[in-house]
Amino acid sequence: MNPSGSRLWYLKFRFGNKKNRMALGPYPLISLVLAREKQADRRRLILEGINPAEKRREEKRGGESLYTFESVAREWVSSNVNWSAEHSTALFSELTGSSIALNAIQSGSRVSGTCYVTGNPLLVQL
């Protein structure tokens, strides 16, 4: 029971050596039988190596494509219209040509995978 008085069904699980808690729905709108079915579905995902909380976040986004470093760099370079075409091209090549893992970038949340920057002073300033 929450301090506000609402009651929820929760699933506690461990994924990647990290404890997680995921709401399955409000009680009594979600029956015990339905809560157990949802719990079984989430446990199947865990056995398949899929984080059910991350899967839910992706579904909530509605197939919205994730930002990559390349797409953000391309947008930033193209937003500076005062630069010459040669300067924009050179800067974009410098940004994307270094040893960067081009993983998804999400504002305000963590994404699994590595994202690293090495040996590029321009990227350190970003």
mmCIF file with all atom_site columns, C-alpha atoms in Angstrom:
data_model
loop_
_atom_site.group_PDB
_atom_site.id
_atom_site.type_symbol
_atom_site.label_atom_id
_atom_site.label_alt_id
_atom_site.label_comp_id
_atom_site.label_asym_id
_atom_site.label_entity_id
_atom_site.label_seq_id
_atom_site.pdbx_PDB_ins_code
_atom_site.Cartn_x
_atom_site.Cartn_y
_atom_site.Cartn_z
_atom_site.occupancy
_atom_site.B_iso_or_equiv
_atom_site.pdbx_formal_charge
_atom_site.auth_seq_id
_atom_site.auth_comp_id
_atom_site.auth_asym_id
_atom_site.auth_atom_id
_atom_site.pdbx_PDB_model_num
ATOM 1   C CA . MET A 1 1   ? 0.000  0.000   0.000   1.00 0.00 ? 1   MET A CA 1
ATOM 2   C CA . ASN A 1 2   ? 1.347  3.406   -0.980  1.00 0.00 ? 2   ASN A CA 1
ATOM 3   C CA . PRO A 1 3   ? 1.244  6.457   1.297   1.00 0.00 ? 3   PRO A CA 1
ATOM 4   C CA . SER A 1 4   ? -1.498 7.901   -0.917  1.00 0.00 ? 4   SER A CA 1
ATOM 5   C CA . GLY A 1 5   ? -3.675 4.889   -0.120  1.00 0.00 ? 5   GLY A CA 1
ATOM 6   C CA . SER A 1 6   ? -3.427 3.203   -3.521  1.00 0.00 ? 6   SER A CA 1
ATOM 7   C CA . ARG A 1 7   ? -2.608 -0.475  -3.722  1.00 0.00 ? 7   ARG A CA 1
ATOM 8   C CA . LEU A 1 8   ? -0.651 -2.055  -6.550  1.00 0.00 ? 8   LEU A CA 1
ATOM 9   C CA . TRP A 1 9   ? 0.528  -5.507  -7.542  1.00 0.00 ? 9   TRP A CA 1
ATOM 10  C CA . TYR A 1 10  ? 4.323  -5.527  -7.835  1.00 0.00 ? 10  TYR A CA 1
ATOM 11  C CA . LEU A 1 11  ? 6.829  -7.922  -9.326  1.00 0.00 ? 11  LEU A CA 1
ATOM 12  C CA . LYS A 1 12  ? 10.231 -7.970  -7.651  1.00 0.00 ? 12  LYS A CA 1
ATOM 13  C CA . PHE A 1 13  ? 12.969 -9.387  -9.839  1.00 0.00 ? 13  PHE A CA 1
ATOM 14  C CA . ARG A 1 14  ? 16.702 -9.358  -10.336 1.00 0.00 ? 14  ARG A CA 1
ATOM 15  C CA . PHE A 1 15  ? 18.167 -8.547  -13.749 1.00 0.00 ? 15  PHE A CA 1
ATOM 16  C CA . GLY A 1 16  ? 21.883 -8.156  -14.337 1.00 0.00 ? 16  GLY A CA 1
ATOM 17  C CA . ASN A 1 17  ? 22.680 -8.383  -10.596 1.00 0.00 ? 17  ASN A CA 1
ATOM 18  C CA . LYS A 1 18  ? 20.362 -5.443  -9.956  1.00 0.00 ? 18  LYS A CA 1
ATOM 19  C CA . LYS A 1 19  ? 17.165 -5.572  -7.934  1.00 0.00 ? 19  LYS A CA 1
ATOM 20  C CA . ASN A 1 20  ? 14.098 -4.190  -9.702  1.00 0.00 ? 20  ASN A CA 1
ATOM 21  C CA . ARG A 1 21  ? 10.459 -3.648  -8.855  1.00 0.00 ? 21  ARG A CA 1
ATOM 22  C CA . MET A 1 22  ? 7.796  -3.357  -11.512 1.00 0.00 ? 22  MET A CA 1
ATOM 23  C CA . ALA A 1 23  ? 4.130  -2.481  -11.034 1.00 0.00 ? 23  ALA A CA 1
ATOM 24  C CA . LEU A 1 24  ? 1.714  -4.969  -12.590 1.00 0.00 ? 24  LEU A CA 1
ATOM 25  C CA . GLY A 1 25  ? -1.420 -2.925  -12.017 1.00 0.00 ? 25  GLY A CA 1
ATOM 26  C CA . PRO A 1 26  ? -3.777 -1.510  -9.390  1.00 0.00 ? 26  PRO A CA 1
ATOM 27  C CA . TYR A 1 27  ? -5.683 -3.643  -6.916  1.00 0.00 ? 27  TYR A CA 1
ATOM 28  C CA . PRO A 1 28  ? -8.652 -4.459  -7.135  1.00 0.00 ? 28  PRO A CA 1
ATOM 29  C CA . LEU A 1 29  ? -8.913 -3.558  -10.867 1.00 0.00 ? 29  LEU A CA 1
ATOM 30  C CA . ILE A 1 30  ? -6.323 -6.254  -11.592 1.00 0.00 ? 30  ILE A CA 1
ATOM 31  C CA . SER A 1 31  ? -7.384 -9.557  -10.070 1.00 0.00 ? 31  SER A CA 1
ATOM 32  C CA . LEU A 1 32  ? -4.974 -11.968 -8.411  1.00 0.00 ? 32  LEU A CA 1
ATOM 33  C CA . VAL A 1 33  ? -5.309 -14.351 -11.373 1.00 0.00 ? 33  VAL A CA 1
ATOM 34  C CA . LEU A 1 34  ? -4.447 -11.608 -13.888 1.00 0.00 ? 34  LEU A CA 1
ATOM 35  C CA . ALA A 1 35  ? -1.559 -10.366 -11.725 1.00 0.00 ? 35  ALA A CA 1
ATOM 36  C CA . ARG A 1 36  ? -0.139 -13.905 -11.653 1.00 0.00 ? 36  ARG A CA 1
ATOM 37  C CA . GLU A 1 37  ? -0.474 -14.183 -15.446 1.00 0.00 ? 37  GLU A CA 1
ATOM 38  C CA . LYS A 1 38  ? 1.373  -10.883 -15.905 1.00 0.00 ? 38  LYS A CA 1
ATOM 39  C CA . GLN A 1 39  ? 4.030  -12.050 -13.450 1.00 0.00 ? 39  GLN A CA 1
ATOM 40  C CA . ALA A 1 40  ? 4.498  -15.303 -15.388 1.00 0.00 ? 40  ALA A CA 1
ATOM 41  C CA . ASP A 1 41  ? 4.844  -13.361 -18.664 1.00 0.00 ? 41  ASP A CA 1
ATOM 42  C CA . ARG A 1 42  ? 7.496  -11.083 -17.147 1.00 0.00 ? 42  ARG A CA 1
ATOM 43  C CA . ARG A 1 43  ? 9.398  -14.066 -15.708 1.00 0.00 ? 43  ARG A CA 1
ATOM 44  C CA . ARG A 1 44  ? 9.454  -15.670 -19.186 1.00 0.00 ? 44  ARG A CA 1
ATOM 45  C CA . LEU A 1 45  ? 11.030 -12.493 -20.568 1.00 0.00 ? 45  LEU A CA 1
ATOM 46  C CA . ILE A 1 46  ? 13.679 -12.589 -17.831 1.00 0.00 ? 46  ILE A CA 1
ATOM 47  C CA . LEU A 1 47  ? 14.503 -16.206 -18.718 1.00 0.00 ? 47  LEU A CA 1
ATOM 48  C CA . GLU A 1 48  ? 14.918 -15.126 -22.363 1.00 0.00 ? 48  GLU A CA 1
ATOM 49  C CA . GLY A 1 49  ? 17.399 -12.452 -21.251 1.00 0.00 ? 49  GLY A CA 1
ATOM 50  C CA . ILE A 1 50  ? 15.040 -9.503  -21.800 1.00 0.00 ? 50  ILE A CA 1
ATOM 51  C CA . ASN A 1 51  ? 14.598 -6.874  -19.102 1.00 0.00 ? 51  ASN A CA 1
ATOM 52  C CA . PRO A 1 52  ? 10.795 -6.517  -18.740 1.00 0.00 ? 52  PRO A CA 1
ATOM 53  C CA . ALA A 1 53  ? 11.057 -2.948  -17.415 1.00 0.00 ? 53  ALA A CA 1
ATOM 54  C CA . GLU A 1 54  ? 13.141 -1.888  -20.427 1.00 0.00 ? 54  GLU A CA 1
ATOM 55  C CA . LYS A 1 55  ? 10.726 -3.659  -22.765 1.00 0.00 ? 55  LYS A CA 1
ATOM 56  C CA . ARG A 1 56  ? 7.817  -1.748  -21.213 1.00 0.00 ? 56  ARG A CA 1
ATOM 57  C CA . ARG A 1 57  ? 9.671  1.563   -21.671 1.00 0.00 ? 57  ARG A CA 1
ATOM 58  C CA . GLU A 1 58  ? 10.248 0.772   -25.351 1.00 0.00 ? 58  GLU A CA 1
ATOM 59  C CA . GLU A 1 59  ? 6.569  -0.063  -25.808 1.00 0.00 ? 59  GLU A CA 1
ATOM 60  C CA . LYS A 1 60  ? 5.552  3.214   -24.140 1.00 0.00 ? 60  LYS A CA 1
ATOM 61  C CA . ARG A 1 61  ? 7.753  5.129   -26.569 1.00 0.00 ? 61  ARG A CA 1
ATOM 62  C CA . GLY A 1 62  ? 5.608  3.657   -29.319 1.00 0.00 ? 62  GLY A CA 1
ATOM 63  C CA . GLY A 1 63  ? 8.344  2.630   -31.712 1.00 0.00 ? 63  GLY A CA 1
ATOM 64  C CA . GLU A 1 64  ? 9.882  6.075   -31.555 1.00 0.00 ? 64  GLU A CA 1
ATOM 65  C CA . SER A 1 65  ? 13.407 5.792   -32.912 1.00 0.00 ? 65  SER A CA 1
ATOM 66  C CA . LEU A 1 66  ? 16.210 6.329   -30.438 1.00 0.00 ? 66  LEU A CA 1
ATOM 67  C CA . TYR A 1 67  ? 18.775 9.032   -30.921 1.00 0.00 ? 67  TYR A CA 1
ATOM 68  C CA . THR A 1 68  ? 22.245 7.930   -31.881 1.00 0.00 ? 68  THR A CA 1
ATOM 69  C CA . PHE A 1 69  ? 25.366 10.012  -31.458 1.00 0.00 ? 69  PHE A CA 1
ATOM 70  C CA . GLU A 1 70  ? 25.566 10.325  -35.224 1.00 0.00 ? 70  GLU A CA 1
ATOM 71  C CA . SER A 1 71  ? 22.005 11.656  -35.564 1.00 0.00 ? 71  SER A CA 1
ATOM 72  C CA . VAL A 1 72  ? 22.527 14.191  -32.760 1.00 0.00 ? 72  VAL A CA 1
ATOM 73  C CA . ALA A 1 73  ? 25.856 15.316  -34.271 1.00 0.00 ? 73  ALA A CA 1
ATOM 74  C CA . ARG A 1 74  ? 24.264 15.630  -37.722 1.00 0.00 ? 74  ARG A CA 1
ATOM 75  C CA . GLU A 1 75  ? 21.411 17.727  -36.301 1.00 0.00 ? 75  GLU A CA 1
ATOM 76  C CA . TRP A 1 76  ? 23.814 19.957  -34.347 1.00 0.00 ? 76  TRP A CA 1
ATOM 77  C CA . VAL A 1 77  ? 26.074 20.567  -37.350 1.00 0.00 ? 77  VAL A CA 1
ATOM 78  C CA . SER A 1 78  ? 23.122 21.291  -39.659 1.00 0.00 ? 78  SER A CA 1
ATOM 79  C CA . SER A 1 79  ? 21.590 23.715  -37.118 1.00 0.00 ? 79  SER A CA 1
ATOM 80  C CA . ASN A 1 80  ? 24.605 26.019  -37.445 1.00 0.00 ? 80  ASN A CA 1
ATOM 81  C CA . VAL A 1 81  ? 23.762 27.629  -40.789 1.00 0.00 ? 81  VAL A CA 1
ATOM 82  C CA . ASN A 1 82  ? 26.474 30.298  -40.452 1.00 0.00 ? 82  ASN A CA 1
ATOM 83  C CA . TRP A 1 83  ? 29.192 27.700  -40.982 1.00 0.00 ? 83  TRP A CA 1
ATOM 84  C CA . SER A 1 84  ? 30.544 27.013  -44.445 1.00 0.00 ? 84  SER A CA 1
ATOM 85  C CA . ALA A 1 85  ? 29.788 23.670  -46.080 1.00 0.00 ? 85  ALA A CA 1
ATOM 86  C CA . GLU A 1 86  ? 33.464 22.673  -45.859 1.00 0.00 ? 86  GLU A CA 1
ATOM 87  C CA . HIS A 1 87  ? 33.625 23.476  -42.146 1.00 0.00 ? 87  HIS A CA 1
ATOM 88  C CA . SER A 1 88  ? 30.399 21.577  -41.432 1.00 0.00 ? 88  SER A CA 1
ATOM 89  C CA . THR A 1 89  ? 31.607 18.530  -43.359 1.00 0.00 ? 89  THR A CA 1
ATOM 90  C CA . ALA A 1 90  ? 35.012 18.560  -41.654 1.00 0.00 ? 90  ALA A CA 1
ATOM 91  C CA . LEU A 1 91  ? 33.482 18.962  -38.204 1.00 0.00 ? 91  LEU A CA 1
ATOM 92  C CA . PHE A 1 92  ? 30.969 16.167  -38.767 1.00 0.00 ? 92  PHE A CA 1
ATOM 93  C CA . SER A 1 93  ? 33.751 13.862  -40.006 1.00 0.00 ? 93  SER A CA 1
ATOM 94  C CA . GLU A 1 94  ? 35.819 14.704  -36.938 1.00 0.00 ? 94  GLU A CA 1
ATOM 95  C CA . LEU A 1 95  ? 32.906 14.002  -34.603 1.00 0.00 ? 95  LEU A CA 1
ATOM 96  C CA . THR A 1 96  ? 31.835 10.683  -36.093 1.00 0.00 ? 96  THR A CA 1
ATOM 97  C CA . GLY A 1 97  ? 35.241 9.450   -37.226 1.00 0.00 ? 97  GLY A CA 1
ATOM 98  C CA . SER A 1 98  ? 36.712 8.870   -33.772 1.00 0.00 ? 98  SER A CA 1
ATOM 99  C CA . SER A 1 99  ? 36.427 5.788   -31.585 1.00 0.00 ? 99  SER A CA 1
ATOM 100 C CA . ILE A 1 100 ? 32.877 6.288   -30.350 1.00 0.00 ? 100 ILE A CA 1
ATOM 101 C CA . ALA A 1 101 ? 30.428 3.517   -29.700 1.00 0.00 ? 101 ALA A CA 1
ATOM 102 C CA . LEU A 1 102 ? 27.400 4.745   -31.665 1.00 0.00 ? 102 LEU A CA 1
ATOM 103 C CA . ASN A 1 103 ? 24.832 3.527   -29.168 1.00 0.00 ? 103 ASN A CA 1
ATOM 104 C CA . ALA A 1 104 ? 21.414 4.951   -28.533 1.00 0.00 ? 104 ALA A CA 1
ATOM 105 C CA . ILE A 1 105 ? 21.258 8.124   -26.483 1.00 0.00 ? 105 ILE A CA 1
ATOM 106 C CA . GLN A 1 106 ? 18.223 8.880   -24.358 1.00 0.00 ? 106 GLN A CA 1
ATOM 107 C CA . SER A 1 107 ? 17.780 12.053  -22.419 1.00 0.00 ? 107 SER A CA 1
ATOM 108 C CA . GLY A 1 108 ? 17.403 11.423  -18.720 1.00 0.00 ? 108 GLY A CA 1
ATOM 109 C CA . SER A 1 109 ? 17.622 7.651   -18.719 1.00 0.00 ? 109 SER A CA 1
ATOM 110 C CA . ARG A 1 110 ? 20.194 4.910   -18.981 1.00 0.00 ? 110 ARG A CA 1
ATOM 111 C CA . VAL A 1 111 ? 20.681 2.707   -22.010 1.00 0.00 ? 111 VAL A CA 1
ATOM 112 C CA . SER A 1 112 ? 22.505 -0.602  -21.861 1.00 0.00 ? 112 SER A CA 1
ATOM 113 C CA . GLY A 1 113 ? 25.788 -0.793  -23.729 1.00 0.00 ? 113 GLY A CA 1
ATOM 114 C CA . THR A 1 114 ? 29.007 1.161   -23.719 1.00 0.00 ? 114 THR A CA 1
ATOM 115 C CA . CYS A 1 115 ? 29.457 4.677   -24.941 1.00 0.00 ? 115 CYS A CA 1
ATOM 116 C CA . TYR A 1 116 ? 33.001 5.952   -24.811 1.00 0.00 ? 116 TYR A CA 1
ATOM 117 C CA . VAL A 1 117 ? 35.072 8.812   -26.163 1.00 0.00 ? 117 VAL A CA 1
ATOM 118 C CA . THR A 1 118 ? 38.825 8.640   -26.611 1.00 0.00 ? 118 THR A CA 1
ATOM 119 C CA . GLY A 1 119 ? 41.388 11.004  -28.025 1.00 0.00 ? 119 GLY A CA 1
ATOM 120 C CA . ASN A 1 120 ? 39.044 13.602  -29.482 1.00 0.00 ? 120 ASN A CA 1
ATOM 121 C CA . PRO A 1 121 ? 39.190 17.032  -27.794 1.00 0.00 ? 121 PRO A CA 1
ATOM 122 C CA . LEU A 1 122 ? 36.073 18.236  -29.642 1.00 0.00 ? 122 LEU A CA 1
ATOM 123 C CA . LEU A 1 123 ? 33.962 15.483  -28.114 1.00 0.00 ? 123 LEU A CA 1
ATOM 124 C CA . VAL A 1 124 ? 35.242 16.168  -24.637 1.00 0.00 ? 124 VAL A CA 1
ATOM 125 C CA . GLN A 1 125 ? 33.898 19.727  -24.966 1.00 0.00 ? 125 GLN A CA 1
ATOM 126 C CA . LEU A 1 126 ? 30.440 18.464  -25.959 1.00 0.00 ? 126 LEU A CA 1
#
